[in-house]
PDB file of N, CA and C in Angstrom:
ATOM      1  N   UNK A   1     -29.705  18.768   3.419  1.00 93.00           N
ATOM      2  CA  UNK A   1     -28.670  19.175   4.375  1.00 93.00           C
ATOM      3  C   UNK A   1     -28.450  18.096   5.439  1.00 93.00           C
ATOM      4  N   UNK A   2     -27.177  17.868   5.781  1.00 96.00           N
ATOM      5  CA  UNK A   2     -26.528  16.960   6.854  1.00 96.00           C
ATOM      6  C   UNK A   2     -26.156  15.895   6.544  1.00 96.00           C
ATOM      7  N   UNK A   3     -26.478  15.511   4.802  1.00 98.00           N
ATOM      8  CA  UNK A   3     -26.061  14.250   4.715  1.00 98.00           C
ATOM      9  C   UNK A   3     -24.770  14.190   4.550  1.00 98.00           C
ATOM     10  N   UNK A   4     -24.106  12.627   4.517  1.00 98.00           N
ATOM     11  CA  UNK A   4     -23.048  12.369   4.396  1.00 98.00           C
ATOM     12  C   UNK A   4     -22.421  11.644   3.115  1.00 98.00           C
ATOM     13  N   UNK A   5     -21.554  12.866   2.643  1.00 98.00           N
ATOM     14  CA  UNK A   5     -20.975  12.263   0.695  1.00 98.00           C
ATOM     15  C   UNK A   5     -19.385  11.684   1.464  1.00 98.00           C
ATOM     16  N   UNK A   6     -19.270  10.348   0.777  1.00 98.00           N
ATOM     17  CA  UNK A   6     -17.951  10.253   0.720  1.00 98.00           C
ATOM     18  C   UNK A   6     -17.424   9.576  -0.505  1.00 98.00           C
ATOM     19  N   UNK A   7     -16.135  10.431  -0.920  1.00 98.00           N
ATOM     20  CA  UNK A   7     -15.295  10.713  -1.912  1.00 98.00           C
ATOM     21  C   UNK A   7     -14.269   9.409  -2.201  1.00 98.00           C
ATOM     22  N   UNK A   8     -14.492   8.882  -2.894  1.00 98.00           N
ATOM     23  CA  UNK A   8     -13.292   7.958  -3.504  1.00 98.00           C
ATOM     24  C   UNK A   8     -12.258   8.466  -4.836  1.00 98.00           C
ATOM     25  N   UNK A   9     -10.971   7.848  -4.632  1.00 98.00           N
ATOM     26  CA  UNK A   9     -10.322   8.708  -5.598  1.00 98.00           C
ATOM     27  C   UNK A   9      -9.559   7.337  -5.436  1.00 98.00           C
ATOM     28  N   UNK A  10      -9.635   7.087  -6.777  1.00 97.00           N
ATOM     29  CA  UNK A  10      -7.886   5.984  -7.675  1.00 97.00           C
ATOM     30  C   UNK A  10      -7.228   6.431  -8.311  1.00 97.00           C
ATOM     31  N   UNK A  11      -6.324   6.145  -7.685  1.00 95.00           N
ATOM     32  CA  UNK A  11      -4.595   6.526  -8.449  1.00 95.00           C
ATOM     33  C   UNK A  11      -3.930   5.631  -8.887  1.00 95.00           C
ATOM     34  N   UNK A  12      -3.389   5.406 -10.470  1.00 91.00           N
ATOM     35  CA  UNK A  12      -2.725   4.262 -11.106  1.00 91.00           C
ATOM     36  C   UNK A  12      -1.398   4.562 -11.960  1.00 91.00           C
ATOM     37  N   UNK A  13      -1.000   4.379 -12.532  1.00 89.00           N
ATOM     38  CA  UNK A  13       0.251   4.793 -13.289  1.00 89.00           C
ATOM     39  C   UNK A  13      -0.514   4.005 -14.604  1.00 89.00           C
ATOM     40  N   UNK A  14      -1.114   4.090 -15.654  1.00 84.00           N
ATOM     41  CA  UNK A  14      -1.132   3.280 -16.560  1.00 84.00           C
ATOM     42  C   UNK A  14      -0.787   2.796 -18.118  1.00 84.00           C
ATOM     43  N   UNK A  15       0.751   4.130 -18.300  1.00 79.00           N
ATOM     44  CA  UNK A  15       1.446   3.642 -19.422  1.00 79.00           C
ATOM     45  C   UNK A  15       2.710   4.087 -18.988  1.00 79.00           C
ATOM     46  N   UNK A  16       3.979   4.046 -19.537  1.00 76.00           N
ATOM     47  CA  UNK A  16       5.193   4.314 -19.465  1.00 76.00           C
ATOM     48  C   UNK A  16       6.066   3.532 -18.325  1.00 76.00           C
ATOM     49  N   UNK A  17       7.536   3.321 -18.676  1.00 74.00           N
ATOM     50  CA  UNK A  17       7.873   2.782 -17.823  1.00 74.00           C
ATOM     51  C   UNK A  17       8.968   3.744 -17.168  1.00 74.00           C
ATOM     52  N   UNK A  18       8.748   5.004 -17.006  1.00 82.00           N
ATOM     53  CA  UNK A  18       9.355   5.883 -15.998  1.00 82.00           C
ATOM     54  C   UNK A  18       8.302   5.809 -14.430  1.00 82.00           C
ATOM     55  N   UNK A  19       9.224   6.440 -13.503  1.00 89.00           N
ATOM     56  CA  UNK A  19       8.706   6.470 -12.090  1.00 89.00           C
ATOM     57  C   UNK A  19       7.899   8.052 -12.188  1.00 89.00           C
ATOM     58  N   UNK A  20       6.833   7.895 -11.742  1.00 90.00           N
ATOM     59  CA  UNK A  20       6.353   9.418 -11.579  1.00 90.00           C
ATOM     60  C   UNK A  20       6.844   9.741  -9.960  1.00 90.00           C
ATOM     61  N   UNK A  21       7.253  10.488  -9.809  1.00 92.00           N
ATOM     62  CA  UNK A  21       8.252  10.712  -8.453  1.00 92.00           C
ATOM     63  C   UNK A  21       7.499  11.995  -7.677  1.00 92.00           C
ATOM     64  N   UNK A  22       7.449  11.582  -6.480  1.00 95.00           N
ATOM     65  CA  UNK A  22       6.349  12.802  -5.214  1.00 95.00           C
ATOM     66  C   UNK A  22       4.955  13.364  -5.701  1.00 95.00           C
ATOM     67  N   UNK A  23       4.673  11.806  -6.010  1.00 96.00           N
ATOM     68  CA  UNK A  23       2.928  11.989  -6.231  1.00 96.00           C
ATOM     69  C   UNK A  23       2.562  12.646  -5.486  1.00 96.00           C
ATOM     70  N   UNK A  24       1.071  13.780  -5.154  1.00 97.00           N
ATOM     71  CA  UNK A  24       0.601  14.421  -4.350  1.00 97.00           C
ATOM     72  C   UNK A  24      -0.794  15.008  -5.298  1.00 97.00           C
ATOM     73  N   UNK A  25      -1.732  14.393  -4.247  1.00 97.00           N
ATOM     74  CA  UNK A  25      -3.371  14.734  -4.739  1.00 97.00           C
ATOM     75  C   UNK A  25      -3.761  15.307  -4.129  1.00 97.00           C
ATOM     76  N   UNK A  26      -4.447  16.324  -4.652  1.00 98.00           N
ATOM     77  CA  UNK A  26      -5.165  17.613  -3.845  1.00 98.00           C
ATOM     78  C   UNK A  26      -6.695  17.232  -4.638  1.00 98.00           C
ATOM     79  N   UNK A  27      -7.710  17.443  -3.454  1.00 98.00           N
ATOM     80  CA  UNK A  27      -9.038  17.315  -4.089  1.00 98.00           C
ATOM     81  C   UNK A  27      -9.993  18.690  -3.041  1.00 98.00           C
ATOM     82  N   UNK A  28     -10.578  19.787  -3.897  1.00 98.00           N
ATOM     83  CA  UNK A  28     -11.112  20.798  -2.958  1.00 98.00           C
ATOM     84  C   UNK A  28     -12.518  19.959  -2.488  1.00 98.00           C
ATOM     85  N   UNK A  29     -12.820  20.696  -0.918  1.00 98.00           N
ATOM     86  CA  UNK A  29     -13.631  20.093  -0.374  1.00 98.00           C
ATOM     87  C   UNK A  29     -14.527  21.103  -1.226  1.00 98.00           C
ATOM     88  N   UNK A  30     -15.915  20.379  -1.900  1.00 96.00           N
ATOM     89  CA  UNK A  30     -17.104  21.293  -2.867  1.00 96.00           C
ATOM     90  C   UNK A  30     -17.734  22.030  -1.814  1.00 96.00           C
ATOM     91  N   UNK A  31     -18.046  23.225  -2.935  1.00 96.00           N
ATOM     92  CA  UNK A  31     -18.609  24.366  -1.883  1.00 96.00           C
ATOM     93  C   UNK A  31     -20.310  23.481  -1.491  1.00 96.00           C
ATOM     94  N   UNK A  32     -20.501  24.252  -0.291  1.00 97.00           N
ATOM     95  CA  UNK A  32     -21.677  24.443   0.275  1.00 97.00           C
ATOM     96  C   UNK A  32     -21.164  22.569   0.955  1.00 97.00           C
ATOM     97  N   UNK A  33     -20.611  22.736   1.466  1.00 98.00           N
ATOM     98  CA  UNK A  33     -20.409  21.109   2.323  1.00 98.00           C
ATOM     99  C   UNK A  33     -18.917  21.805   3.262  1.00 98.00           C
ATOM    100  N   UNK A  34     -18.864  20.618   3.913  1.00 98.00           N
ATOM    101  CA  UNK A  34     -17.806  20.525   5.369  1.00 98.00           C
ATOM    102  C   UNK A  34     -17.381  19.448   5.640  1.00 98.00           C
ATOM    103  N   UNK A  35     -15.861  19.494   5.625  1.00 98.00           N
ATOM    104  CA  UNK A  35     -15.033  18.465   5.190  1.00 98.00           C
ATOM    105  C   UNK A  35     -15.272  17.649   6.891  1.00 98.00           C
ATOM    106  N   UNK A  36     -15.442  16.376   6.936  1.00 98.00           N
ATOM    107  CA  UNK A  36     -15.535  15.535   8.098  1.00 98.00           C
ATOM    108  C   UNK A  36     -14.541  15.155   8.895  1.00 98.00           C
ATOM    109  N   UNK A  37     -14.343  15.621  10.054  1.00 98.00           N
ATOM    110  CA  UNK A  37     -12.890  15.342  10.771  1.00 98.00           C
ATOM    111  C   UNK A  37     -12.651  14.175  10.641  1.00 98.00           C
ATOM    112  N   UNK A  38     -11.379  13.379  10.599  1.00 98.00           N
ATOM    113  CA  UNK A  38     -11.105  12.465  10.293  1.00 98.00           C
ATOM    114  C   UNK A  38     -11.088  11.433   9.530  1.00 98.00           C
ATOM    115  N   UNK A  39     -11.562  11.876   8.802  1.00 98.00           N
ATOM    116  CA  UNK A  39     -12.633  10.772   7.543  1.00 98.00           C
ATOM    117  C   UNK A  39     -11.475  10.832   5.959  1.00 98.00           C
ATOM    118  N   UNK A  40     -10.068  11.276   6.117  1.00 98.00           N
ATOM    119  CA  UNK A  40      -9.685  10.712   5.394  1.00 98.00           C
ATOM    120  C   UNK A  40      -8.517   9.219   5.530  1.00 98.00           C
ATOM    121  N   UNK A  41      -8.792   8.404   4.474  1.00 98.00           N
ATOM    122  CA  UNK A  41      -8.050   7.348   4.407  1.00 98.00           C
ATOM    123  C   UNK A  41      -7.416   6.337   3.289  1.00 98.00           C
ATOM    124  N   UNK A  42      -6.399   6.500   3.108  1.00 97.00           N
ATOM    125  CA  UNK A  42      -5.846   6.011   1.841  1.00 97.00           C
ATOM    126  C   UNK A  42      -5.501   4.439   2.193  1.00 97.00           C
ATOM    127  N   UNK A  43      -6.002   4.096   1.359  1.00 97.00           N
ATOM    128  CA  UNK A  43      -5.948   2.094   0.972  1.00 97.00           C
ATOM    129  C   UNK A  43      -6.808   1.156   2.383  1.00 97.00           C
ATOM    130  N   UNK A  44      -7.572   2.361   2.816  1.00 97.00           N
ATOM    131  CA  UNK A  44      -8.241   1.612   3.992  1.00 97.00           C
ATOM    132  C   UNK A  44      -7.885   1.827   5.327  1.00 97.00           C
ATOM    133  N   UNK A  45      -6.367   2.742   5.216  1.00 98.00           N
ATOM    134  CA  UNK A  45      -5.941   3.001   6.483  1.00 98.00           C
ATOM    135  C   UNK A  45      -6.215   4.006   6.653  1.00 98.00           C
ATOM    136  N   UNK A  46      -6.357   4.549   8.241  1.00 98.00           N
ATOM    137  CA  UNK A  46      -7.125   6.336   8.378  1.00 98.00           C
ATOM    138  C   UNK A  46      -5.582   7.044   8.166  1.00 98.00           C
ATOM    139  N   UNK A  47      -5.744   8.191   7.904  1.00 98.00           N
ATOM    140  CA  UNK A  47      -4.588   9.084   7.782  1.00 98.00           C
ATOM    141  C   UNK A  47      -5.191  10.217   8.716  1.00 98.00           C
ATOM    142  N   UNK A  48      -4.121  11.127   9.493  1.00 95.00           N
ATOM    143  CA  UNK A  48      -4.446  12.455  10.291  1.00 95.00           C
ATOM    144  C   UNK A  48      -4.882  13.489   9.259  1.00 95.00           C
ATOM    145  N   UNK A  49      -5.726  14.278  10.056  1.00 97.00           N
ATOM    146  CA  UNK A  49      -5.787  15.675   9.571  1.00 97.00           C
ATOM    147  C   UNK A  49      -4.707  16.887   9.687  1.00 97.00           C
ATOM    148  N   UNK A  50      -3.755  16.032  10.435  1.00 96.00           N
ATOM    149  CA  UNK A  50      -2.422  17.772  10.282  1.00 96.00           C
ATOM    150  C   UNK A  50      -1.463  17.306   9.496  1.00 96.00           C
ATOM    151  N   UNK A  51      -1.107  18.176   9.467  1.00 93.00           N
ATOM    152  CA  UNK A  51      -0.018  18.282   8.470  1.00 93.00           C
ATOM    153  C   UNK A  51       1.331  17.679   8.556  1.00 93.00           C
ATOM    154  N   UNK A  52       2.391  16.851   8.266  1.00 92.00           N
ATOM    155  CA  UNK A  52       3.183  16.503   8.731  1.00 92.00           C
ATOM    156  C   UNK A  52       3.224  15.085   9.846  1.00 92.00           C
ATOM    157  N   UNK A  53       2.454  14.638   9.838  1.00 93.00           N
ATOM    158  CA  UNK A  53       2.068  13.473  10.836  1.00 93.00           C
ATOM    159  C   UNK A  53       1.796  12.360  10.003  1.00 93.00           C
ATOM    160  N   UNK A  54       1.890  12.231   9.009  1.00 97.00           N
ATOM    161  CA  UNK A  54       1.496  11.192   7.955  1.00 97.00           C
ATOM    162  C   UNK A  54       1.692  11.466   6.175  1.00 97.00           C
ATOM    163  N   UNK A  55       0.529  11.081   5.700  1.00 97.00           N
ATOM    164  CA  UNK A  55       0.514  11.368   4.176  1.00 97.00           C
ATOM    165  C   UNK A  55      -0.334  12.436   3.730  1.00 97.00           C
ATOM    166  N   UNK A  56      -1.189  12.613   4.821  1.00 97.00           N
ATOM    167  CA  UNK A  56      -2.409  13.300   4.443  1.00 97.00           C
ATOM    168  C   UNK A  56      -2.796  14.286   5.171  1.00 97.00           C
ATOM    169  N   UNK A  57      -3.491  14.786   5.119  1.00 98.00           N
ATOM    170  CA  UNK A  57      -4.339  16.558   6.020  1.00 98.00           C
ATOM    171  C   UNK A  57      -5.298  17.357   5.170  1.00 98.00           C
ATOM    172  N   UNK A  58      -5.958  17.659   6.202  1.00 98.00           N
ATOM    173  CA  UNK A  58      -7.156  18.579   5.957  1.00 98.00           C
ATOM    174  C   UNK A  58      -6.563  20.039   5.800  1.00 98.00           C
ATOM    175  N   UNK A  59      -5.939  20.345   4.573  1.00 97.00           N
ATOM    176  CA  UNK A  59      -5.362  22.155   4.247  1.00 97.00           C
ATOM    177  C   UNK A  59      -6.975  22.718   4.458  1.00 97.00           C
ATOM    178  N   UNK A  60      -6.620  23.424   5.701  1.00 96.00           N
ATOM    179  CA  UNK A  60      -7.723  24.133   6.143  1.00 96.00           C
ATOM    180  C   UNK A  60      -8.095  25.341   5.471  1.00 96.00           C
ATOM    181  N   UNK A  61      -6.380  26.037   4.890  1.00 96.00           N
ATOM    182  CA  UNK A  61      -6.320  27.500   4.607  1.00 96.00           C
ATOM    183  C   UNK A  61      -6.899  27.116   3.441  1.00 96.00           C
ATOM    184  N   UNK A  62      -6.648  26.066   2.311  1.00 97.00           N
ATOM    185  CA  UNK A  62      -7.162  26.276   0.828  1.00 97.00           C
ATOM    186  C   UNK A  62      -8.370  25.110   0.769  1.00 97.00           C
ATOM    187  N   UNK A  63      -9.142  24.571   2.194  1.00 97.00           N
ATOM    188  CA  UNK A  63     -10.106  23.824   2.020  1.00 97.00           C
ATOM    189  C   UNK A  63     -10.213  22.466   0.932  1.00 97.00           C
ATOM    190  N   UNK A  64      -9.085  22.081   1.408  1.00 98.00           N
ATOM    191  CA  UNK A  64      -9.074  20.348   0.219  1.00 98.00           C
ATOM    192  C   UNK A  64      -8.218  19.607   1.069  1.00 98.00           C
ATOM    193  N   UNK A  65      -8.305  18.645   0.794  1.00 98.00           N
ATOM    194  CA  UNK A  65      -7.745  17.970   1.248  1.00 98.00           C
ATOM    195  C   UNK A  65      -6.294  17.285   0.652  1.00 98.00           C
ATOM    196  N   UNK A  66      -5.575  16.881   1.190  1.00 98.00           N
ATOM    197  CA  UNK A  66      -3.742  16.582   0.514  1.00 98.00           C
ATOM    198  C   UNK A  66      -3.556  15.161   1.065  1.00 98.00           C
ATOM    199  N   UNK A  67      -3.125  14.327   0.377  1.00 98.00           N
ATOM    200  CA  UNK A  67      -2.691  13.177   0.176  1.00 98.00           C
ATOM    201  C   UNK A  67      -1.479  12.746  -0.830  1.00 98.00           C
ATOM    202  N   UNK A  68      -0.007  12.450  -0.326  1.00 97.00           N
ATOM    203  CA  UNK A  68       1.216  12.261  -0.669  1.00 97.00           C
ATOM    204  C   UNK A  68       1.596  10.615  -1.129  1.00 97.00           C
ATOM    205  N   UNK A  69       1.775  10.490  -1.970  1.00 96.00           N
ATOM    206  CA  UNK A  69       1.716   9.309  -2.199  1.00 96.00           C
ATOM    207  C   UNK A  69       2.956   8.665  -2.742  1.00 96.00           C
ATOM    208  N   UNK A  70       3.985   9.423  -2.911  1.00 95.00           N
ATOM    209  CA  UNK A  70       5.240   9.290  -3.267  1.00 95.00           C
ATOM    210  C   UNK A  70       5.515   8.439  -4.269  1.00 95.00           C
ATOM    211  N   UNK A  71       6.328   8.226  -5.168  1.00 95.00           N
ATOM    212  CA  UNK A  71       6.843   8.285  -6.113  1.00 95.00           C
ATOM    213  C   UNK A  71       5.870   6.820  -6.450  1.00 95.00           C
ATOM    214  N   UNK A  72       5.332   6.404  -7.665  1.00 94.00           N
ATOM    215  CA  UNK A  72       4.553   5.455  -8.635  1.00 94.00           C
ATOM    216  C   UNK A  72       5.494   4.994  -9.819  1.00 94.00           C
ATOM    217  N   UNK A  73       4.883   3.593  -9.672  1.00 90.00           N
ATOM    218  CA  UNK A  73       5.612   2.938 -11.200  1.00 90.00           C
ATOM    219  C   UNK A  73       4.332   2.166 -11.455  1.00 90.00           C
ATOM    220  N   UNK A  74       4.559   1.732 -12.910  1.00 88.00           N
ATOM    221  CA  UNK A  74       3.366   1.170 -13.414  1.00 88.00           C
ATOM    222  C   UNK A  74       2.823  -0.383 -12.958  1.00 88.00           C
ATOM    223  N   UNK A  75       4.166  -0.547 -11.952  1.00 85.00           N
ATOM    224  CA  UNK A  75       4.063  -1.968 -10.819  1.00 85.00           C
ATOM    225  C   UNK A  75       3.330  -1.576  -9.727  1.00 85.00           C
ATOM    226  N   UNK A  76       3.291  -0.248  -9.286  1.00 89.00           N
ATOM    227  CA  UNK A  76       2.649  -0.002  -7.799  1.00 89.00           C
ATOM    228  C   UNK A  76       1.173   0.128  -8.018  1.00 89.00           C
ATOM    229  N   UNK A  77       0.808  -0.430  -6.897  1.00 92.00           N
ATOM    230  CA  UNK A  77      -0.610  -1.235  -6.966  1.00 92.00           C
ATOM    231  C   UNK A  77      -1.493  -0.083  -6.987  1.00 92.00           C
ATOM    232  N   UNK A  78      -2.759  -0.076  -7.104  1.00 94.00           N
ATOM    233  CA  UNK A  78      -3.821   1.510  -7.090  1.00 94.00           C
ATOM    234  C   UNK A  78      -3.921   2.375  -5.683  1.00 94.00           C
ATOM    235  N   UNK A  79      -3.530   3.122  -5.968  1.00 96.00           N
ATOM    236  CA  UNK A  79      -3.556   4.164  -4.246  1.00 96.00           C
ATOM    237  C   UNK A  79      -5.033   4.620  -4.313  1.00 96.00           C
ATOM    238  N   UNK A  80      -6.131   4.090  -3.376  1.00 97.00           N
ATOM    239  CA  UNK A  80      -7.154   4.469  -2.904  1.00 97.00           C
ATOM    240  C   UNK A  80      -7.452   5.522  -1.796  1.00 97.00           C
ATOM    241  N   UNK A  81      -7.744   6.715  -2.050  1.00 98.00           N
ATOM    242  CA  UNK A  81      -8.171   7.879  -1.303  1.00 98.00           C
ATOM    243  C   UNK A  81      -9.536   7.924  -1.010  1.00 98.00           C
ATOM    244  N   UNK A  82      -9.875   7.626   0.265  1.00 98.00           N
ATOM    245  CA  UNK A  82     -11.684   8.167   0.694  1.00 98.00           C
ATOM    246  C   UNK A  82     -11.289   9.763   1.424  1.00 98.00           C
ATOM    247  N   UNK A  83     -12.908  10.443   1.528  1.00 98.00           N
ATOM    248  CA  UNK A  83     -12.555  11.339   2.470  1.00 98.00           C
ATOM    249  C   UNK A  83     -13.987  11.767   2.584  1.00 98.00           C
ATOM    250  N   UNK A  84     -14.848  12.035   3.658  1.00 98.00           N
ATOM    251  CA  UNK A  84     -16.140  12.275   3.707  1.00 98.00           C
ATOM    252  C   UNK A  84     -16.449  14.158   3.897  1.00 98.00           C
ATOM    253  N   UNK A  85     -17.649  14.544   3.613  1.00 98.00           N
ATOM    254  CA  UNK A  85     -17.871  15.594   3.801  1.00 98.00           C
ATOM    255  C   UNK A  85     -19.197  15.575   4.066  1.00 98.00           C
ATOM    256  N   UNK A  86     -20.106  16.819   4.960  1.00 98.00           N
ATOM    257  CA  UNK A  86     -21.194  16.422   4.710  1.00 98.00           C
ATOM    258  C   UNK A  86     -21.959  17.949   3.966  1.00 98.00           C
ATOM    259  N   UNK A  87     -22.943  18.130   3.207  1.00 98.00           N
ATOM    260  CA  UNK A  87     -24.117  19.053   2.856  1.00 98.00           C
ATOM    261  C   UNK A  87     -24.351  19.785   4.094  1.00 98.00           C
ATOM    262  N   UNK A  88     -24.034  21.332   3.518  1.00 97.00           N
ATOM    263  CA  UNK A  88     -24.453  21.752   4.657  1.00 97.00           C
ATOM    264  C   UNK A  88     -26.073  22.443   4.405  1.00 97.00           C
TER     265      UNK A  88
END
């Protein structure tokens, strides 16, 4: 208990040459842990926890976290998602 897990997630496009259009990753925070204020950040940059202020937020009501990544082609570079939680 108390330690600290943090979550990496890559996102790629890696066949077809259509646009996948209003990417959006949902990852649930795992039971028996607690999602870390602030601790998410896509490609290295921090993103907010509310809603509407960026790409990303802590959905409190369904406990995961949301990250928007908008539309991908098999040119757009890997979208990197961290987000920490800790053991409770």
């Amino acid at each position: 208990p108390g330690a600290v897990i943090t979550y990496r997630l890559e996102v790629s496009v890696t066949a077809g040459a259509g646009t996948a259009t209003a990417v959006t990753v949902t990852d649930p925070i795992p039971t028996n842990t607690t999602y870390e204020t602030a601790s998410i950040f896509l490609n290295g940059g921090p993103l907010s926890d509310s809603a509407g202020n960026d790409a990303g937020e802590h959905d409190t009501g369904l406990n995961r976290i949301v990250v928007r990544l908008g539309d991908l082609t098999l040119a757009s570079a890997v979208q990197t998602i961290e987000f920490a939680v800790k053991i409770n």
